[in-house]
PDB file of C-alpha atoms in Angstrom:
ATOM      1  CA  MET A   1     -64.483 123.334   4.983  1.00  0.00           C
ATOM      2  CA  ASN A   2     -61.361 124.134   6.989  1.00  0.00           C
ATOM      3  CA  TRP A   3     -58.245 123.645   4.859  1.00  0.00           C
ATOM      4  CA  LEU A   4     -56.678 121.506   7.607  1.00  0.00           C
ATOM      5  CA  GLU A   5     -59.561 119.034   7.224  1.00  0.00           C
ATOM      6  CA  GLU A   6     -58.522 118.403   3.631  1.00  0.00           C
ATOM      7  CA  VAL A   7     -55.188 116.920   4.730  1.00  0.00           C
ATOM      8  CA  THR A   8     -55.172 113.136   5.166  1.00  0.00           C
ATOM      9  CA  TRP A   9     -53.622 112.638   8.598  1.00  0.00           C
ATOM     10  CA  ASP A  10     -52.215 109.243   9.606  1.00  0.00           C
ATOM     11  CA  ALA A  11     -53.478 107.225  12.595  1.00  0.00           C
ATOM     12  CA  ASN A  12     -51.231 109.309  14.887  1.00  0.00           C
ATOM     13  CA  GLY A  13     -52.572 112.607  13.552  1.00  0.00           C
ATOM     14  CA  LEU A  14     -49.402 113.293  11.549  1.00  0.00           C
ATOM     15  CA  VAL A  15     -48.559 114.043   7.941  1.00  0.00           C
ATOM     16  CA  PRO A  16     -45.122 113.657   6.287  1.00  0.00           C
ATOM     17  CA  VAL A  17     -43.441 116.887   5.199  1.00  0.00           C
ATOM     18  CA  ILE A  18     -40.684 117.522   2.689  1.00  0.00           C
ATOM     19  CA  ALA A  19     -38.733 120.785   2.979  1.00  0.00           C
ATOM     20  CA  GLN A  20     -37.367 121.983  -0.351  1.00  0.00           C
ATOM     21  CA  GLU A  21     -35.304 125.074  -1.157  1.00  0.00           C
ATOM     22  CA  HIS A  22     -37.614 127.432  -2.998  1.00  0.00           C
ATOM     23  CA  ASP A  23     -34.918 128.756  -5.331  1.00  0.00           C
ATOM     24  CA  THR A  24     -32.850 125.641  -6.162  1.00  0.00           C
ATOM     25  CA  GLY A  25     -35.406 122.856  -5.767  1.00  0.00           C
ATOM     26  CA  ARG A  26     -32.990 120.857  -3.584  1.00  0.00           C
ATOM     27  CA  VAL A  27     -34.643 118.678  -0.974  1.00  0.00           C
ATOM     28  CA  LEU A  28     -33.366 119.693   2.449  1.00  0.00           C
ATOM     29  CA  MET A  29     -35.091 117.364   4.860  1.00  0.00           C
ATOM     30  CA  PHE A  30     -38.052 115.194   5.769  1.00  0.00           C
ATOM     31  CA  ALA A  31     -40.099 115.623   8.934  1.00  0.00           C
ATOM     32  CA  TRP A  32     -43.618 115.307  10.352  1.00  0.00           C
ATOM     33  CA  MET A  33     -46.340 117.793  11.258  1.00  0.00           C
ATOM     34  CA  ASN A  34     -49.488 117.557  13.286  1.00  0.00           C
ATOM     35  CA  ARG A  35     -52.414 119.974  12.804  1.00  0.00           C
ATOM     36  CA  GLU A  36     -51.033 122.504  15.243  1.00  0.00           C
ATOM     37  CA  ALA A  37     -47.599 122.492  13.567  1.00  0.00           C
ATOM     38  CA  LEU A  38     -49.121 123.004  10.121  1.00  0.00           C
ATOM     39  CA  GLN A  39     -51.404 125.766  11.395  1.00  0.00           C
ATOM     40  CA  LEU A  40     -48.514 127.545  13.154  1.00  0.00           C
ATOM     41  CA  SER A  41     -46.292 127.168  10.083  1.00  0.00           C
ATOM     42  CA  SER A  42     -48.991 128.705   7.911  1.00  0.00           C
ATOM     43  CA  GLU A  43     -49.539 131.615  10.303  1.00  0.00           C
ATOM     44  CA  SER A  44     -45.888 132.373  11.124  1.00  0.00           C
ATOM     45  CA  LYS A  45     -44.399 131.605   7.672  1.00  0.00           C
ATOM     46  CA  GLN A  46     -41.647 129.690   9.496  1.00  0.00           C
ATOM     47  CA  ALA A  47     -41.453 125.900   9.635  1.00  0.00           C
ATOM     48  CA  VAL A  48     -42.790 124.222  12.759  1.00  0.00           C
ATOM     49  CA  TYR A  49     -42.666 120.428  12.909  1.00  0.00           C
ATOM     50  CA  TRP A  50     -43.762 117.685  15.286  1.00  0.00           C
ATOM     51  CA  SER A  51     -40.869 115.880  16.939  1.00  0.00           C
ATOM     52  CA  ARG A  52     -41.837 112.249  17.392  1.00  0.00           C
ATOM     53  CA  SER A  53     -38.775 111.550  19.566  1.00  0.00           C
ATOM     54  CA  ARG A  54     -39.488 114.463  21.930  1.00  0.00           C
ATOM     55  CA  ASN A  55     -43.282 114.271  21.548  1.00  0.00           C
ATOM     56  CA  LYS A  56     -43.605 118.031  21.157  1.00  0.00           C
ATOM     57  CA  LEU A  57     -43.635 120.861  18.640  1.00  0.00           C
ATOM     58  CA  TRP A  58     -40.251 121.635  17.117  1.00  0.00           C
ATOM     59  CA  ARG A  59     -39.724 125.105  15.738  1.00  0.00           C
ATOM     60  CA  LYS A  60     -37.015 124.606  13.134  1.00  0.00           C
ATOM     61  CA  GLY A  61     -34.003 126.680  14.131  1.00  0.00           C
ATOM     62  CA  GLU A  62     -35.221 127.433  17.652  1.00  0.00           C
ATOM     63  CA  GLU A  63     -31.829 126.471  19.042  1.00  0.00           C
ATOM     64  CA  SER A  64     -29.515 126.715  16.026  1.00  0.00           C
ATOM     65  CA  GLY A  65     -30.945 129.848  14.413  1.00  0.00           C
ATOM     66  CA  HIS A  66     -31.242 127.945  11.119  1.00  0.00           C
ATOM     67  CA  VAL A  67     -34.935 128.689  10.601  1.00  0.00           C
ATOM     68  CA  GLN A  68     -36.866 127.860   7.475  1.00  0.00           C
ATOM     69  CA  LYS A  69     -38.805 130.800   6.040  1.00  0.00           C
ATOM     70  CA  ILE A  70     -41.792 129.439   4.159  1.00  0.00           C
ATOM     71  CA  HIS A  71     -42.431 130.699   0.643  1.00  0.00           C
ATOM     72  CA  GLU A  72     -45.148 128.192  -0.240  1.00  0.00           C
ATOM     73  CA  ILE A  73     -47.064 125.279   1.286  1.00  0.00           C
ATOM     74  CA  ARG A  74     -48.265 122.586  -1.127  1.00  0.00           C
ATOM     75  CA  LEU A  75     -50.382 119.445  -0.698  1.00  0.00           C
ATOM     76  CA  ASP A  76     -49.823 116.407  -2.938  1.00  0.00           C
ATOM     77  CA  CYS A  77     -52.467 114.780  -5.151  1.00  0.00           C
ATOM     78  CA  ASP A  78     -53.396 112.157  -2.522  1.00  0.00           C
ATOM     79  CA  GLU A  79     -53.602 114.901   0.106  1.00  0.00           C
ATOM     80  CA  ASP A  80     -51.271 112.973   2.420  1.00  0.00           C
ATOM     81  CA  VAL A  81     -47.878 114.695   1.976  1.00  0.00           C
ATOM     82  CA  ILE A  82     -46.961 118.343   2.531  1.00  0.00           C
ATOM     83  CA  LEU A  83     -44.249 120.113   0.530  1.00  0.00           C
ATOM     84  CA  LEU A  84     -42.748 123.252   2.047  1.00  0.00           C
ATOM     85  CA  LYS A  85     -40.825 125.515  -0.284  1.00  0.00           C
ATOM     86  CA  VAL A  86     -38.483 127.349   2.049  1.00  0.00           C
ATOM     87  CA  GLU A  87     -35.524 129.644   2.397  1.00  0.00           C
ATOM     88  CA  GLN A  88     -33.030 127.878   4.659  1.00  0.00           C
ATOM     89  CA  VAL A  89     -31.503 130.594   6.836  1.00  0.00           C
ATOM     90  CA  GLY A  90     -27.795 130.033   7.455  1.00  0.00           C
ATOM     91  CA  GLY A  91     -27.573 127.375   4.748  1.00  0.00           C
ATOM     92  CA  ILE A  92     -27.733 124.492   7.236  1.00  0.00           C
ATOM     93  CA  ALA A  93     -30.820 122.288   7.498  1.00  0.00           C
ATOM     94  CA  CYS A  94     -29.329 119.151   9.061  1.00  0.00           C
ATOM     95  CA  HIS A  95     -28.474 118.691  12.744  1.00  0.00           C
ATOM     96  CA  THR A  96     -25.135 117.248  11.553  1.00  0.00           C
ATOM     97  CA  GLY A  97     -24.119 120.726  10.376  1.00  0.00           C
ATOM     98  CA  ARG A  98     -24.613 119.929   6.680  1.00  0.00           C
ATOM     99  CA  HIS A  99     -26.660 121.773   4.067  1.00  0.00           C
ATOM    100  CA  ASN A 100     -29.301 119.027   3.908  1.00  0.00           C
ATOM    101  CA  CYS A 101     -30.149 115.724   5.546  1.00  0.00           C
ATOM    102  CA  PHE A 102     -29.537 113.605   2.449  1.00  0.00           C
ATOM    103  CA  PHE A 103     -25.744 113.583   2.592  1.00  0.00           C
ATOM    104  CA  LYS A 104     -25.188 109.854   2.046  1.00  0.00           C
ATOM    105  CA  THR A 105     -25.258 108.205  -1.367  1.00  0.00           C
ATOM    106  CA  LEU A 106     -25.186 104.483  -2.161  1.00  0.00           C
ATOM    107  CA  LYS A 107     -22.056 103.529  -4.123  1.00  0.00           C
ATOM    108  CA  ASP A 108     -20.932  99.966  -4.724  1.00  0.00           C
ATOM    109  CA  GLY A 109     -23.042  98.591  -1.873  1.00  0.00           C
ATOM    110  CA  SER A 110     -21.916 101.139   0.747  1.00  0.00           C
ATOM    111  CA  TRP A 111     -23.218 104.464   1.995  1.00  0.00           C
ATOM    112  CA  VAL A 112     -20.758 107.245   1.194  1.00  0.00           C
ATOM    113  CA  ILE A 113     -20.904 110.746   2.679  1.00  0.00           C
ATOM    114  CA  ASP A 114     -20.731 113.220  -0.183  1.00  0.00           C
ATOM    115  CA  GLN A 115     -21.330 116.531   1.608  1.00  0.00           C
ATOM    116  CA  PRO A 116     -19.020 118.353   3.988  1.00  0.00           C
ATOM    117  CA  VAL A 117     -19.947 119.564   7.452  1.00  0.00           C
ATOM    118  CA  ILE A 118     -20.470 123.315   7.123  1.00  0.00           C
ATOM    119  CA  LYS A 119     -20.374 123.932  10.860  1.00  0.00           C
ATOM    120  CA  ASN A 120     -19.573 121.556  13.702  1.00  0.00           C
ATOM    121  CA  PRO A 121     -22.833 120.627  15.488  1.00  0.00           C
ATOM    122  CA  ASN A 122     -21.123 121.154  18.860  1.00  0.00           C
ATOM    123  CA  GLU A 123     -20.768 124.825  17.905  1.00  0.00           C
ATOM    124  CA  ILE A 124     -24.417 125.048  16.836  1.00  0.00           C
ATOM    125  CA  TYR A 125     -26.262 123.289  19.636  1.00  0.00           C
ATOM    126  CA  LYS A 126     -26.008 123.795  23.352  1.00  0.00           C
ATOM    127  CA  HIS A 127     -25.343 120.461  25.037  1.00  0.00           C
ATOM    128  CA  GLU A 128     -25.709 119.970  28.752  1.00  0.00           C
TER     129      GLU A 128
END
């Protein structure tokens, strides 16, 4: 059996993916993959996701240079979530210029930003 067939894909042919720093265990981000993205990620050892908003493959860091080098790919017990253990090149995983995408914490009924911007997104991404 092909290893891709063992993944439980949703009705849209996608599987949720968590990217975690391989050395610290910190969760960097959440995204989606289709079969092609998971296959390419496995082959290239760099994270490739499926962008639902753009309806196309998204090679992490293709514009910013902040690629994710894959150290390990894991499948959860229900076979419906992928965990990528990665090295986050450049230390920035979030499009907001922060280390990870989980930079808001709930305190006293309000979301509070508890992580600084490492680099201004306008300096990272080319905007037309």
